PDB file as gemmi writes it, atoms N, CA and C in Angstrom:
CRYST1    1.000    1.000    1.000  90.00  90.00  90.00 P 1                      
ATOM      1  N   UNK A   1       0.843  -1.190   0.000  1.00  0.00           N  
ATOM      2  CA  UNK A   1       0.000   0.000   0.000  1.00  0.00           C  
ATOM      3  C   UNK A   1       0.884   1.248   0.000  1.00  0.00           C  
ATOM      4  N   UNK A   2       0.449   2.226  -0.698  1.00  0.00           N  
ATOM      5  CA  UNK A   2       1.198   3.475  -0.837  1.00  0.00           C  
ATOM      6  C   UNK A   2       1.264   4.250   0.473  1.00  0.00           C  
ATOM      7  N   UNK A   3       2.217   5.117   0.522  1.00  0.00           N  
ATOM      8  CA  UNK A   3       2.351   6.068   1.608  1.00  0.00           C  
ATOM      9  C   UNK A   3       1.086   6.936   1.634  1.00  0.00           C  
ATOM     10  N   UNK A   4       0.607   7.307   2.827  1.00  0.00           N  
ATOM     11  CA  UNK A   4      -0.595   8.154   2.900  1.00  0.00           C  
ATOM     12  C   UNK A   4      -0.470   9.460   2.126  1.00  0.00           C  
ATOM     13  N   UNK A   5       0.751   9.977   2.017  1.00  0.00           N  
ATOM     14  CA  UNK A   5       0.932  11.229   1.268  1.00  0.00           C  
ATOM     15  C   UNK A   5       0.686  11.015  -0.217  1.00  0.00           C  
ATOM     16  N   UNK A   6       1.096   9.866  -0.734  1.00  0.00           N  
ATOM     17  CA  UNK A   6       0.824   9.541  -2.144  1.00  0.00           C  
ATOM     18  C   UNK A   6      -0.671   9.357  -2.341  1.00  0.00           C  
ATOM     19  N   UNK A   7      -1.303   8.666  -1.416  1.00  0.00           N  
ATOM     20  CA  UNK A   7      -2.751   8.434  -1.508  1.00  0.00           C  
ATOM     21  C   UNK A   7      -3.492   9.768  -1.534  1.00  0.00           C  
ATOM     22  N   UNK A   8      -3.110  10.703  -0.650  1.00  0.00           N  
ATOM     23  CA  UNK A   8      -3.761  12.030  -0.632  1.00  0.00           C  
ATOM     24  C   UNK A   8      -3.523  12.774  -1.937  1.00  0.00           C  
ATOM     25  N   UNK A   9      -2.304  12.704  -2.434  1.00  0.00           N  
ATOM     26  CA  UNK A   9      -1.992  13.393  -3.684  1.00  0.00           C  
ATOM     27  C   UNK A   9      -2.780  12.791  -4.842  1.00  0.00           C  
ATOM     28  N   UNK A  10      -2.866  11.469  -4.904  1.00  0.00           N  
ATOM     29  CA  UNK A  10      -3.671  10.835  -5.965  1.00  0.00           C  
ATOM     30  C   UNK A  10      -5.133  11.262  -5.866  1.00  0.00           C  
ATOM     31  N   UNK A  11      -5.648  11.339  -4.655  1.00  0.00           N  
ATOM     32  CA  UNK A  11      -7.043  11.779  -4.464  1.00  0.00           C  
ATOM     33  C   UNK A  11      -7.228  13.212  -4.949  1.00  0.00           C  
ATOM     34  N   UNK A  12      -6.295  14.075  -4.592  1.00  0.00           N  
ATOM     35  CA  UNK A  12      -6.363  15.474  -5.025  1.00  0.00           C  
ATOM     36  C   UNK A  12      -6.300  15.572  -6.544  1.00  0.00           C  
ATOM     37  N   UNK A  13      -5.425  14.791  -7.154  1.00  0.00           N  
ATOM     38  CA  UNK A  13      -5.316  14.788  -8.617  1.00  0.00           C  
ATOM     39  C   UNK A  13      -6.639  14.359  -9.240  1.00  0.00           C  
ATOM     40  N   UNK A  14      -7.235  13.284  -8.736  1.00  0.00           N  
ATOM     41  CA  UNK A  14      -8.527  12.826  -9.283  1.00  0.00           C  
ATOM     42  C   UNK A  14      -9.615  13.881  -9.114  1.00  0.00           C  
ATOM     43  N   UNK A  15      -9.666  14.509  -7.943  1.00  0.00           N  
ATOM     44  CA  UNK A  15     -10.685  15.535  -7.687  1.00  0.00           C  
ATOM     45  C   UNK A  15     -10.512  16.732  -8.618  1.00  0.00           C  
ATOM     46  N   UNK A  16      -9.284  17.174  -8.779  1.00  0.00           N  
ATOM     47  CA  UNK A  16      -9.038  18.346  -9.639  1.00  0.00           C  
ATOM     48  C   UNK A  16      -9.275  18.019 -11.105  1.00  0.00           C  
ATOM     49  N   UNK A  17      -8.929  16.816 -11.503  1.00  0.00           N  
ATOM     50  CA  UNK A  17      -9.194  16.409 -12.891  1.00  0.00           C  
ATOM     51  C   UNK A  17     -10.689  16.380 -13.150  1.00  0.00           C  
ATOM     52  N   UNK A  18     -11.444  15.853 -12.199  1.00  0.00           N  
ATOM     53  CA  UNK A  18     -12.897  15.750 -12.357  1.00  0.00           C  
ATOM     54  C   UNK A  18     -13.571  17.116 -12.310  1.00  0.00           C  
ATOM     55  N   UNK A  19     -12.948  18.061 -11.608  1.00  0.00           N  
ATOM     56  CA  UNK A  19     -13.575  19.379 -11.456  1.00  0.00           C  
ATOM     57  C   UNK A  19     -13.603  20.151 -12.766  1.00  0.00           C  
ATOM     58  N   UNK A  20     -12.578  19.949 -13.592  1.00  0.00           N  
ATOM     59  CA  UNK A  20     -12.497  20.705 -14.837  1.00  0.00           C  
ATOM     60  C   UNK A  20     -12.298  22.188 -14.615  1.00  0.00           C  
ATOM     61  N   UNK A  21     -11.928  22.575 -13.406  1.00  0.00           N  
ATOM     62  CA  UNK A  21     -11.779  23.994 -13.061  1.00  0.00           C  
ATOM     63  C   UNK A  21     -10.711  24.660 -13.919  1.00  0.00           C  
ATOM     64  N   UNK A  22     -11.018  25.862 -14.374  1.00  0.00           N  
ATOM     65  CA  UNK A  22     -10.092  26.584 -15.248  1.00  0.00           C  
ATOM     66  C   UNK A  22      -8.840  27.040 -14.505  1.00  0.00           C  
ATOM     67  N   UNK A  23      -8.898  27.085 -13.172  1.00  0.00           N  
ATOM     68  CA  UNK A  23      -7.740  27.524 -12.392  1.00  0.00           C  
ATOM     69  C   UNK A  23      -6.939  26.344 -11.833  1.00  0.00           C  
ATOM     70  N   UNK A  24      -7.216  25.144 -12.338  1.00  0.00           N  
ATOM     71  CA  UNK A  24      -6.525  23.953 -11.865  1.00  0.00           C  
ATOM     72  C   UNK A  24      -5.507  23.478 -12.899  1.00  0.00           C  
ATOM     73  N   UNK A  25      -4.257  23.391 -12.481  1.00  0.00           N  
ATOM     74  CA  UNK A  25      -3.201  22.893 -13.364  1.00  0.00           C  
ATOM     75  C   UNK A  25      -3.497  21.462 -13.795  1.00  0.00           C  
ATOM     76  N   UNK A  26      -3.929  20.640 -12.849  1.00  0.00           N  
ATOM     77  CA  UNK A  26      -4.236  19.239 -13.168  1.00  0.00           C  
ATOM     78  C   UNK A  26      -5.366  19.160 -14.186  1.00  0.00           C  
ATOM     79  N   UNK A  27      -6.422  19.916 -13.977  1.00  0.00           N  
ATOM     80  CA  UNK A  27      -7.548  19.906 -14.922  1.00  0.00           C  
ATOM     81  C   UNK A  27      -7.087  20.371 -16.300  1.00  0.00           C  
ATOM     82  N   UNK A  28      -6.183  21.360 -16.332  1.00  0.00           N  
ATOM     83  CA  UNK A  28      -5.703  21.840 -17.636  1.00  0.00           C  
ATOM     84  C   UNK A  28      -4.889  20.756 -18.336  1.00  0.00           C  
ATOM     85  N   UNK A  29      -4.086  20.003 -17.575  1.00  0.00           N  
ATOM     86  CA  UNK A  29      -3.338  18.895 -18.179  1.00  0.00           C  
ATOM     87  C   UNK A  29      -4.284  17.838 -18.726  1.00  0.00           C  
ATOM     88  N   UNK A  30      -5.281  17.470 -17.923  1.00  0.00           N  
ATOM     89  CA  UNK A  30      -6.246  16.461 -18.371  1.00  0.00           C  
ATOM     90  C   UNK A  30      -6.972  16.914 -19.626  1.00  0.00           C  
ATOM     91  N   UNK A  31      -7.284  18.204 -19.718  1.00  0.00           N  
ATOM     92  CA  UNK A  31      -8.008  18.697 -20.891  1.00  0.00           C  
ATOM     93  C   UNK A  31      -7.152  18.629 -22.152  1.00  0.00           C  
ATOM     94  N   UNK A  32      -5.832  18.631 -21.988  1.00  0.00           N  
ATOM     95  CA  UNK A  32      -4.921  18.558 -23.134  1.00  0.00           C  
ATOM     96  C   UNK A  32      -4.652  17.124 -23.565  1.00  0.00           C  
ATOM     97  N   UNK A  33      -4.978  16.167 -22.709  1.00  0.00           N  
ATOM     98  CA  UNK A  33      -4.877  14.767 -23.089  1.00  0.00           C  
ATOM     99  C   UNK A  33      -3.596  14.076 -22.652  1.00  0.00           C  
ATOM    100  N   UNK A  34      -3.612  12.772 -22.853  1.00  0.00           N  
ATOM    101  CA  UNK A  34      -2.522  11.909 -22.407  1.00  0.00           C  
ATOM    102  C   UNK A  34      -1.180  12.270 -23.046  1.00  0.00           C  
ATOM    103  N   UNK A  35      -1.192  12.633 -24.322  1.00  0.00           N  
ATOM    104  CA  UNK A  35       0.077  12.966 -24.979  1.00  0.00           C  
ATOM    105  C   UNK A  35       0.779  14.140 -24.308  1.00  0.00           C  
ATOM    106  N   UNK A  36       0.026  15.171 -23.943  1.00  0.00           N  
ATOM    107  CA  UNK A  36       0.607  16.348 -23.278  1.00  0.00           C  
ATOM    108  C   UNK A  36       1.107  15.966 -21.894  1.00  0.00           C  
ATOM    109  N   UNK A  37       0.343  15.143 -21.185  1.00  0.00           N  
ATOM    110  CA  UNK A  37       0.775  14.712 -19.849  1.00  0.00           C  
ATOM    111  C   UNK A  37       2.059  13.895 -19.966  1.00  0.00           C  
ATOM    112  N   UNK A  38       2.111  12.982 -20.929  1.00  0.00           N  
ATOM    113  CA  UNK A  38       3.307  12.169 -21.137  1.00  0.00           C  
ATOM    114  C   UNK A  38       4.503  13.053 -21.508  1.00  0.00           C  
ATOM    115  N   UNK A  39       4.267  14.086 -22.293  1.00  0.00           N  
ATOM    116  CA  UNK A  39       5.332  15.025 -22.650  1.00  0.00           C  
ATOM    117  C   UNK A  39       5.881  15.696 -21.394  1.00  0.00           C  
ATOM    118  N   UNK A  40       4.982  16.081 -20.489  1.00  0.00           N  
ATOM    119  CA  UNK A  40       5.421  16.713 -19.240  1.00  0.00           C  
ATOM    120  C   UNK A  40       6.246  15.742 -18.406  1.00  0.00           C  
ATOM    121  N   UNK A  41       5.869  14.465 -18.377  1.00  0.00           N  
ATOM    122  CA  UNK A  41       6.653  13.466 -17.648  1.00  0.00           C  
ATOM    123  C   UNK A  41       8.058  13.403 -18.244  1.00  0.00           C  
ATOM    124  N   UNK A  42       8.140  13.394 -19.560  1.00  0.00           N  
ATOM    125  CA  UNK A  42       9.443  13.371 -20.225  1.00  0.00           C  
ATOM    126  C   UNK A  42      10.285  14.593 -19.907  1.00  0.00           C  
ATOM    127  N   UNK A  43       9.664  15.751 -19.916  1.00  0.00           N  
ATOM    128  CA  UNK A  43      10.382  16.991 -19.598  1.00  0.00           C  
ATOM    129  C   UNK A  43      10.917  16.949 -18.168  1.00  0.00           C  
ATOM    130  N   UNK A  44      10.065  16.495 -17.249  1.00  0.00           N  
ATOM    131  CA  UNK A  44      10.487  16.438 -15.849  1.00  0.00           C  
ATOM    132  C   UNK A  44      11.565  15.380 -15.639  1.00  0.00           C  
ATOM    133  N   UNK A  45      11.497  14.284 -16.379  1.00  0.00           N  
ATOM    134  CA  UNK A  45      12.538  13.253 -16.285  1.00  0.00           C  
ATOM    135  C   UNK A  45      13.874  13.819 -16.748  1.00  0.00           C  
ATOM    136  N   UNK A  46      13.848  14.559 -17.830  1.00  0.00           N  
ATOM    137  CA  UNK A  46      15.070  15.175 -18.344  1.00  0.00           C  
ATOM    138  C   UNK A  46      15.642  16.162 -17.328  1.00  0.00           C  
ATOM    139  N   UNK A  47      14.793  16.977 -16.745  1.00  0.00           N  
ATOM    140  CA  UNK A  47      15.256  17.946 -15.753  1.00  0.00           C  
ATOM    141  C   UNK A  47      15.805  17.235 -14.512  1.00  0.00           C  
ATOM    142  N   UNK A  48      15.223  16.103 -14.160  1.00  0.00           N  
ATOM    143  CA  UNK A  48      15.719  15.315 -13.023  1.00  0.00           C  
ATOM    144  C   UNK A  48      17.102  14.771 -13.324  1.00  0.00           C  
ATOM    145  N   UNK A  49      17.295  14.257 -14.519  1.00  0.00           N  
ATOM    146  CA  UNK A  49      18.598  13.723 -14.924  1.00  0.00           C  
ATOM    147  C   UNK A  49      19.651  14.837 -14.908  1.00  0.00           C  
ATOM    148  N   UNK A  50      19.314  15.983 -15.443  1.00  0.00           N  
ATOM    149  CA  UNK A  50      20.263  17.101 -15.465  1.00  0.00           C  
ATOM    150  C   UNK A  50      20.658  17.495 -14.039  1.00  0.00           C  
ATOM    151  N   UNK A  51      19.685  17.576 -13.148  1.00  0.00           N  
ATOM    152  CA  UNK A  51      19.982  17.925 -11.755  1.00  0.00           C  
ATOM    153  C   UNK A  51      20.874  16.871 -11.109  1.00  0.00           C  
ATOM    154  N   UNK A  52      20.642  15.607 -11.428  1.00  0.00           N  
ATOM    155  CA  UNK A  52      21.465  14.527 -10.864  1.00  0.00           C  
ATOM    156  C   UNK A  52      22.898  14.618 -11.362  1.00  0.00           C  
ATOM    157  N   UNK A  53      23.052  14.872 -12.639  1.00  0.00           N  
ATOM    158  CA  UNK A  53      24.387  14.915 -13.248  1.00  0.00           C  
ATOM    159  C   UNK A  53      25.182  16.129 -12.751  1.00  0.00           C  
ATOM    160  N   UNK A  54      24.506  17.222 -12.521  1.00  0.00           N  
ATOM    161  CA  UNK A  54      25.210  18.421 -12.055  1.00  0.00           C  
ATOM    162  C   UNK A  54      25.532  18.361 -10.568  1.00  0.00           C  
ATOM    163  N   UNK A  55      24.955  17.383  -9.872  1.00  0.00           N  
ATOM    164  CA  UNK A  55      25.273  17.199  -8.459  1.00  0.00           C  
ATOM    165  C   UNK A  55      24.560  18.141  -7.514  1.00  0.00           C  
ATOM    166  N   UNK A  56      23.537  18.816  -7.995  1.00  0.00           N  
ATOM    167  CA  UNK A  56      22.777  19.738  -7.150  1.00  0.00           C  
ATOM    168  C   UNK A  56      21.683  18.952  -6.427  1.00  0.00           C  
ATOM    169  N   UNK A  57      21.951  18.555  -5.186  1.00  0.00           N  
ATOM    170  CA  UNK A  57      21.016  17.667  -4.484  1.00  0.00           C  
ATOM    171  C   UNK A  57      19.675  18.336  -4.204  1.00  0.00           C  
ATOM    172  N   UNK A  58      19.663  19.624  -3.903  1.00  0.00           N  
ATOM    173  CA  UNK A  58      18.390  20.315  -3.661  1.00  0.00           C  
ATOM    174  C   UNK A  58      17.554  20.370  -4.938  1.00  0.00           C  
ATOM    175  N   UNK A  59      18.211  20.677  -6.050  1.00  0.00           N  
ATOM    176  CA  UNK A  59      17.517  20.717  -7.334  1.00  0.00           C  
ATOM    177  C   UNK A  59      17.043  19.323  -7.732  1.00  0.00           C  
ATOM    178  N   UNK A  60      17.845  18.309  -7.451  1.00  0.00           N  
ATOM    179  CA  UNK A  60      17.454  16.931  -7.753  1.00  0.00           C  
ATOM    180  C   UNK A  60      16.172  16.570  -7.014  1.00  0.00           C  
ATOM    181  N   UNK A  61      16.102  16.899  -5.746  1.00  0.00           N  
ATOM    182  CA  UNK A  61      14.898  16.603  -4.966  1.00  0.00           C  
ATOM    183  C   UNK A  61      13.685  17.329  -5.538  1.00  0.00           C  
ATOM    184  N   UNK A  62      13.865  18.579  -5.901  1.00  0.00           N  
ATOM    185  CA  UNK A  62      12.769  19.370  -6.456  1.00  0.00           C  
ATOM    186  C   UNK A  62      12.293  18.803  -7.792  1.00  0.00           C  
ATOM    187  N   UNK A  63      13.229  18.477  -8.661  1.00  0.00           N  
ATOM    188  CA  UNK A  63      12.864  17.937  -9.974  1.00  0.00           C  
ATOM    189  C   UNK A  63      12.249  16.539  -9.836  1.00  0.00           C  
ATOM    190  N   UNK A  64      12.765  15.744  -8.902  1.00  0.00           N  
ATOM    191  CA  UNK A  64      12.188  14.416  -8.669  1.00  0.00           C  
ATOM    192  C   UNK A  64      10.744  14.532  -8.187  1.00  0.00           C  
ATOM    193  N   UNK A  65      10.468  15.531  -7.354  1.00  0.00           N  
ATOM    194  CA  UNK A  65       9.093  15.756  -6.898  1.00  0.00           C  
ATOM    195  C   UNK A  65       8.193  16.104  -8.079  1.00  0.00           C  
ATOM    196  N   UNK A  66       8.684  16.966  -8.976  1.00  0.00           N  
ATOM    197  CA  UNK A  66       7.915  17.306 -10.177  1.00  0.00           C  
ATOM    198  C   UNK A  66       7.670  16.069 -11.039  1.00  0.00           C  
ATOM    199  N   UNK A  67       8.699  15.237 -11.168  1.00  0.00           N  
ATOM    200  CA  UNK A  67       8.578  14.016 -11.969  1.00  0.00           C  
ATOM    201  C   UNK A  67       7.533  13.077 -11.380  1.00  0.00           C  
ATOM    202  N   UNK A  68       7.595  12.853 -10.080  1.00  0.00           N  
ATOM    203  CA  UNK A  68       6.625  11.957  -9.432  1.00  0.00           C  
ATOM    204  C   UNK A  68       5.214  12.523  -9.573  1.00  0.00           C  
ATOM    205  N   UNK A  69       5.058  13.823  -9.374  1.00  0.00           N  
ATOM    206  CA  UNK A  69       3.742  14.447  -9.517  1.00  0.00           C  
ATOM    207  C   UNK A  69       3.175  14.208 -10.916  1.00  0.00           C  
ATOM    208  N   UNK A  70       3.967  14.498 -11.929  1.00  0.00           N  
ATOM    209  CA  UNK A  70       3.468  14.337 -13.297  1.00  0.00           C  
ATOM    210  C   UNK A  70       3.243  12.870 -13.649  1.00  0.00           C  
ATOM    211  N   UNK A  71       4.048  11.974 -13.094  1.00  0.00           N  
ATOM    212  CA  UNK A  71       3.811  10.541 -13.286  1.00  0.00           C  
ATOM    213  C   UNK A  71       2.480  10.134 -12.666  1.00  0.00           C  
ATOM    214  N   UNK A  72       2.164  10.659 -11.489  1.00  0.00           N  
ATOM    215  CA  UNK A  72       0.878  10.360 -10.852  1.00  0.00           C  
ATOM    216  C   UNK A  72      -0.291  10.896 -11.686  1.00  0.00           C  
ATOM    217  N   UNK A  73      -0.100  12.061 -12.287  1.00  0.00           N  
ATOM    218  CA  UNK A  73      -1.139  12.611 -13.170  1.00  0.00           C  
ATOM    219  C   UNK A  73      -1.330  11.691 -14.371  1.00  0.00           C  
ATOM    220  N   UNK A  74      -0.241  11.235 -14.964  1.00  0.00           N  
ATOM    221  CA  UNK A  74      -0.318  10.334 -16.110  1.00  0.00           C  
ATOM    222  C   UNK A  74      -0.998   9.015 -15.729  1.00  0.00           C  
ATOM    223  N   UNK A  75      -0.624   8.460 -14.594  1.00  0.00           N  
ATOM    224  CA  UNK A  75      -1.261   7.220 -14.142  1.00  0.00           C  
ATOM    225  C   UNK A  75      -2.759   7.422 -13.927  1.00  0.00           C  
ATOM    226  N   UNK A  76      -3.127   8.541 -13.304  1.00  0.00           N  
ATOM    227  CA  UNK A  76      -4.547   8.820 -13.067  1.00  0.00           C  
ATOM    228  C   UNK A  76      -5.306   8.942 -14.380  1.00  0.00           C  
ATOM    229  N   UNK A  77      -4.706   9.614 -15.352  1.00  0.00           N  
ATOM    230  CA  UNK A  77      -5.377   9.765 -16.654  1.00  0.00           C  
ATOM    231  C   UNK A  77      -5.585   8.411 -17.308  1.00  0.00           C  
ATOM    232  N   UNK A  78      -4.671   7.484 -17.037  1.00  0.00           N  
ATOM    233  CA  UNK A  78      -4.763   6.135 -17.612  1.00  0.00           C  
ATOM    234  C   UNK A  78      -5.604   5.189 -16.747  1.00  0.00           C  
ATOM    235  N   UNK A  79      -6.179   5.712 -15.666  1.00  0.00           N  
ATOM    236  CA  UNK A  79      -7.009   4.880 -14.800  1.00  0.00           C  
ATOM    237  C   UNK A  79      -6.205   3.944 -13.910  1.00  0.00           C  
ATOM    238  N   UNK A  80      -4.962   4.297 -13.655  1.00  0.00           N  
ATOM    239  CA  UNK A  80      -4.109   3.478 -12.808  1.00  0.00           C  
ATOM    240  C   UNK A  80      -3.674   4.279 -11.591  1.00  0.00           C  
ATOM    241  N   UNK A  81      -3.008   3.592 -10.672  1.00  0.00           N  
ATOM    242  CA  UNK A  81      -2.557   4.244  -9.451  1.00  0.00           C  
ATOM    243  C   UNK A  81      -1.116   3.858  -9.156  1.00  0.00           C  
ATOM    244  N   UNK A  82      -0.526   4.541  -8.191  1.00  0.00           N  
ATOM    245  CA  UNK A  82       0.828   4.212  -7.787  1.00  0.00           C  
ATOM    246  C   UNK A  82       0.871   2.812  -7.169  1.00  0.00           C  
ATOM    247  N   UNK A  83      -0.221   2.383  -6.545  1.00  0.00           N  
ATOM    248  CA  UNK A  83      -0.277   1.013  -6.026  1.00  0.00           C  
ATOM    249  C   UNK A  83      -0.119  -0.005  -7.152  1.00  0.00           C  
ATOM    250  N   UNK A  84      -0.625   0.296  -8.336  1.00  0.00           N  
ATOM    251  CA  UNK A  84      -0.432  -0.601  -9.480  1.00  0.00           C  
ATOM    252  C   UNK A  84       1.058  -0.737  -9.795  1.00  0.00           C  
ATOM    253  N   UNK A  85       1.778   0.374  -9.692  1.00  0.00           N  
ATOM    254  CA  UNK A  85       3.217   0.361  -9.938  1.00  0.00           C  
ATOM    255  C   UNK A  85       3.914  -0.450  -8.846  1.00  0.00           C  
ATOM    256  N   UNK A  86       3.522  -0.231  -7.595  1.00  0.00           N  
ATOM    257  CA  UNK A  86       4.115  -0.982  -6.495  1.00  0.00           C  
ATOM    258  C   UNK A  86       3.840  -2.473  -6.627  1.00  0.00           C  
ATOM    259  N   UNK A  87       2.632  -2.825  -7.081  1.00  0.00           N  
ATOM    260  CA  UNK A  87       2.304  -4.241  -7.302  1.00  0.00           C  
ATOM    261  C   UNK A  87       3.211  -4.856  -8.358  1.00  0.00           C  
ATOM    262  N   UNK A  88       3.471  -4.119  -9.423  1.00  0.00           N  
ATOM    263  CA  UNK A  88       4.354  -4.609 -10.483  1.00  0.00           C  
ATOM    264  C   UNK A  88       5.769  -4.798  -9.949  1.00  0.00           C  
ATOM    265  N   UNK A  89       6.227  -3.852  -9.153  1.00  0.00           N  
ATOM    266  CA  UNK A  89       7.553  -3.991  -8.555  1.00  0.00           C  
ATOM    267  C   UNK A  89       7.613  -5.202  -7.624  1.00  0.00           C  
ATOM    268  N   UNK A  90       6.554  -5.437  -6.877  1.00  0.00           N  
ATOM    269  CA  UNK A  90       6.513  -6.595  -5.970  1.00  0.00           C  
ATOM    270  C   UNK A  90       6.577  -7.896  -6.753  1.00  0.00           C  
ATOM    271  N   UNK A  91       5.940  -7.934  -7.922  1.00  0.00           N  
ATOM    272  CA  UNK A  91       5.993  -9.136  -8.770  1.00  0.00           C  
ATOM    273  C   UNK A  91       7.416  -9.420  -9.225  1.00  0.00           C  
ATOM    274  N   UNK A  92       8.205  -8.384  -9.375  1.00  0.00           N  
ATOM    275  CA  UNK A  92       9.576  -8.527  -9.859  1.00  0.00           C  
ATOM    276  C   UNK A  92      10.578  -8.811  -8.734  1.00  0.00           C  
ATOM    277  N   UNK A  93      10.126  -8.690  -7.496  1.00  0.00           N  
ATOM    278  CA  UNK A  93      11.027  -8.879  -6.359  1.00  0.00           C  
ATOM    279  C   UNK A  93      11.662 -10.266  -6.397  1.00  0.00           C  
ATOM    280  N   UNK A  94      12.954 -10.291  -6.193  1.00  0.00           N  
ATOM    281  CA  UNK A  94      13.676 -11.552  -6.196  1.00  0.00           C  
ATOM    282  C   UNK A  94      14.108 -12.010  -7.575  1.00  0.00           C  
ATOM    283  N   UNK A  95      13.724 -11.277  -8.581  1.00  0.00           N  
ATOM    284  CA  UNK A  95      14.094 -11.606  -9.957  1.00  0.00           C  
ATOM    285  C   UNK A  95      15.238 -10.702 -10.373  1.00  0.00           C  
ATOM    286  N   UNK A  96      16.262 -11.273 -10.951  1.00  0.00           N  
ATOM    287  CA  UNK A  96      17.380 -10.480 -11.436  1.00  0.00           C  
ATOM    288  C   UNK A  96      16.866  -9.435 -12.416  1.00  0.00           C  
ATOM    289  N   UNK A  97      17.368  -8.227 -12.284  1.00  0.00           N  
ATOM    290  CA  UNK A  97      16.973  -7.171 -13.202  1.00  0.00           C  
ATOM    291  C   UNK A  97      17.298  -7.513 -14.645  1.00  0.00           C  
ATOM    292  N   UNK A  98      18.414  -8.168 -14.854  1.00  0.00           N  
ATOM    293  CA  UNK A  98      18.786  -8.569 -16.214  1.00  0.00           C  
ATOM    294  C   UNK A  98      17.831  -9.628 -16.744  1.00  0.00           C  
ATOM    295  N   UNK A  99      17.445 -10.589 -15.896  1.00  0.00           N  
ATOM    296  CA  UNK A  99      16.505 -11.622 -16.309  1.00  0.00           C  
ATOM    297  C   UNK A  99      15.127 -11.022 -16.593  1.00  0.00           C  
ATOM    298  N   UNK A 100      14.685 -10.092 -15.742  1.00  0.00           N  
ATOM    299  CA  UNK A 100      13.388  -9.464 -15.935  1.00  0.00           C  
ATOM    300  C   UNK A 100      13.367  -8.689 -17.240  1.00  0.00           C  
ATOM    301  N   UNK A 101      14.420  -7.948 -17.501  1.00  0.00           N  
ATOM    302  CA  UNK A 101      14.491  -7.159 -18.731  1.00  0.00           C  
ATOM    303  C   UNK A 101      14.498  -8.078 -19.949  1.00  0.00           C  
ATOM    304  N   UNK A 102      15.238  -9.169 -19.888  1.00  0.00           N  
ATOM    305  CA  UNK A 102      15.297 -10.128 -21.004  1.00  0.00           C  
ATOM    306  C   UNK A 102      13.931 -10.741 -21.266  1.00  0.00           C  
ATOM    307  N   UNK A 103      13.126 -10.925 -20.213  1.00  0.00           N  
ATOM    308  CA  UNK A 103      11.805 -11.539 -20.392  1.00  0.00           C  
ATOM    309  C   UNK A 103      10.829 -10.629 -21.130  1.00  0.00           C  
ATOM    310  N   UNK A 104      11.143  -9.322 -21.168  1.00  0.00           N  
ATOM    311  CA  UNK A 104      10.273  -8.357 -21.845  1.00  0.00           C  
ATOM    312  C   UNK A 104      10.646  -8.138 -23.295  1.00  0.00           C  
ATOM    313  N   UNK A 105      11.737  -8.703 -23.725  1.00  0.00           N  
ATOM    314  CA  UNK A 105      12.169  -8.505 -25.122  1.00  0.00           C  
ATOM    315  C   UNK A 105      11.198  -9.159 -26.082  1.00  0.00           C  
ATOM    316  N   UNK A 106      10.934  -8.440 -27.134  1.00  0.00           N  
ATOM    317  CA  UNK A 106      10.077  -8.994 -28.189  1.00  0.00           C  
ATOM    318  C   UNK A 106      10.935  -9.835 -29.125  1.00  0.00           C  
ATOM    319  N   UNK A 107      10.357 -10.904 -29.696  1.00  0.00           N  
ATOM    320  CA  UNK A 107      11.137 -11.759 -30.589  1.00  0.00           C  
ATOM    321  C   UNK A 107      11.589 -11.049 -31.852  1.00  0.00           C  
TER     322      UNK A 107                                                      
END                                                                             
């Protein structure tokens, strides 16, 4: 089960998406669709990588928070939750990362 803070954030994201409020960032992302949300996840991932490479730990934490937030928005738009991600990780527990990756290769 997710941390209560993640659960609250997911709830807030769902509520704001459903509200359609013009002053809601989440609602504006949802109105633009999955492609725009996925683009934001990519942008935040890139900014997280840059912060990590430059060694700025405060910036890394900030960018990682943005990345997680936008990932939660993307999951919500797709009808999934962070618990779904945790369940997938639990399924992989005890499996070599190399073996798991090889099992996903297409023929």
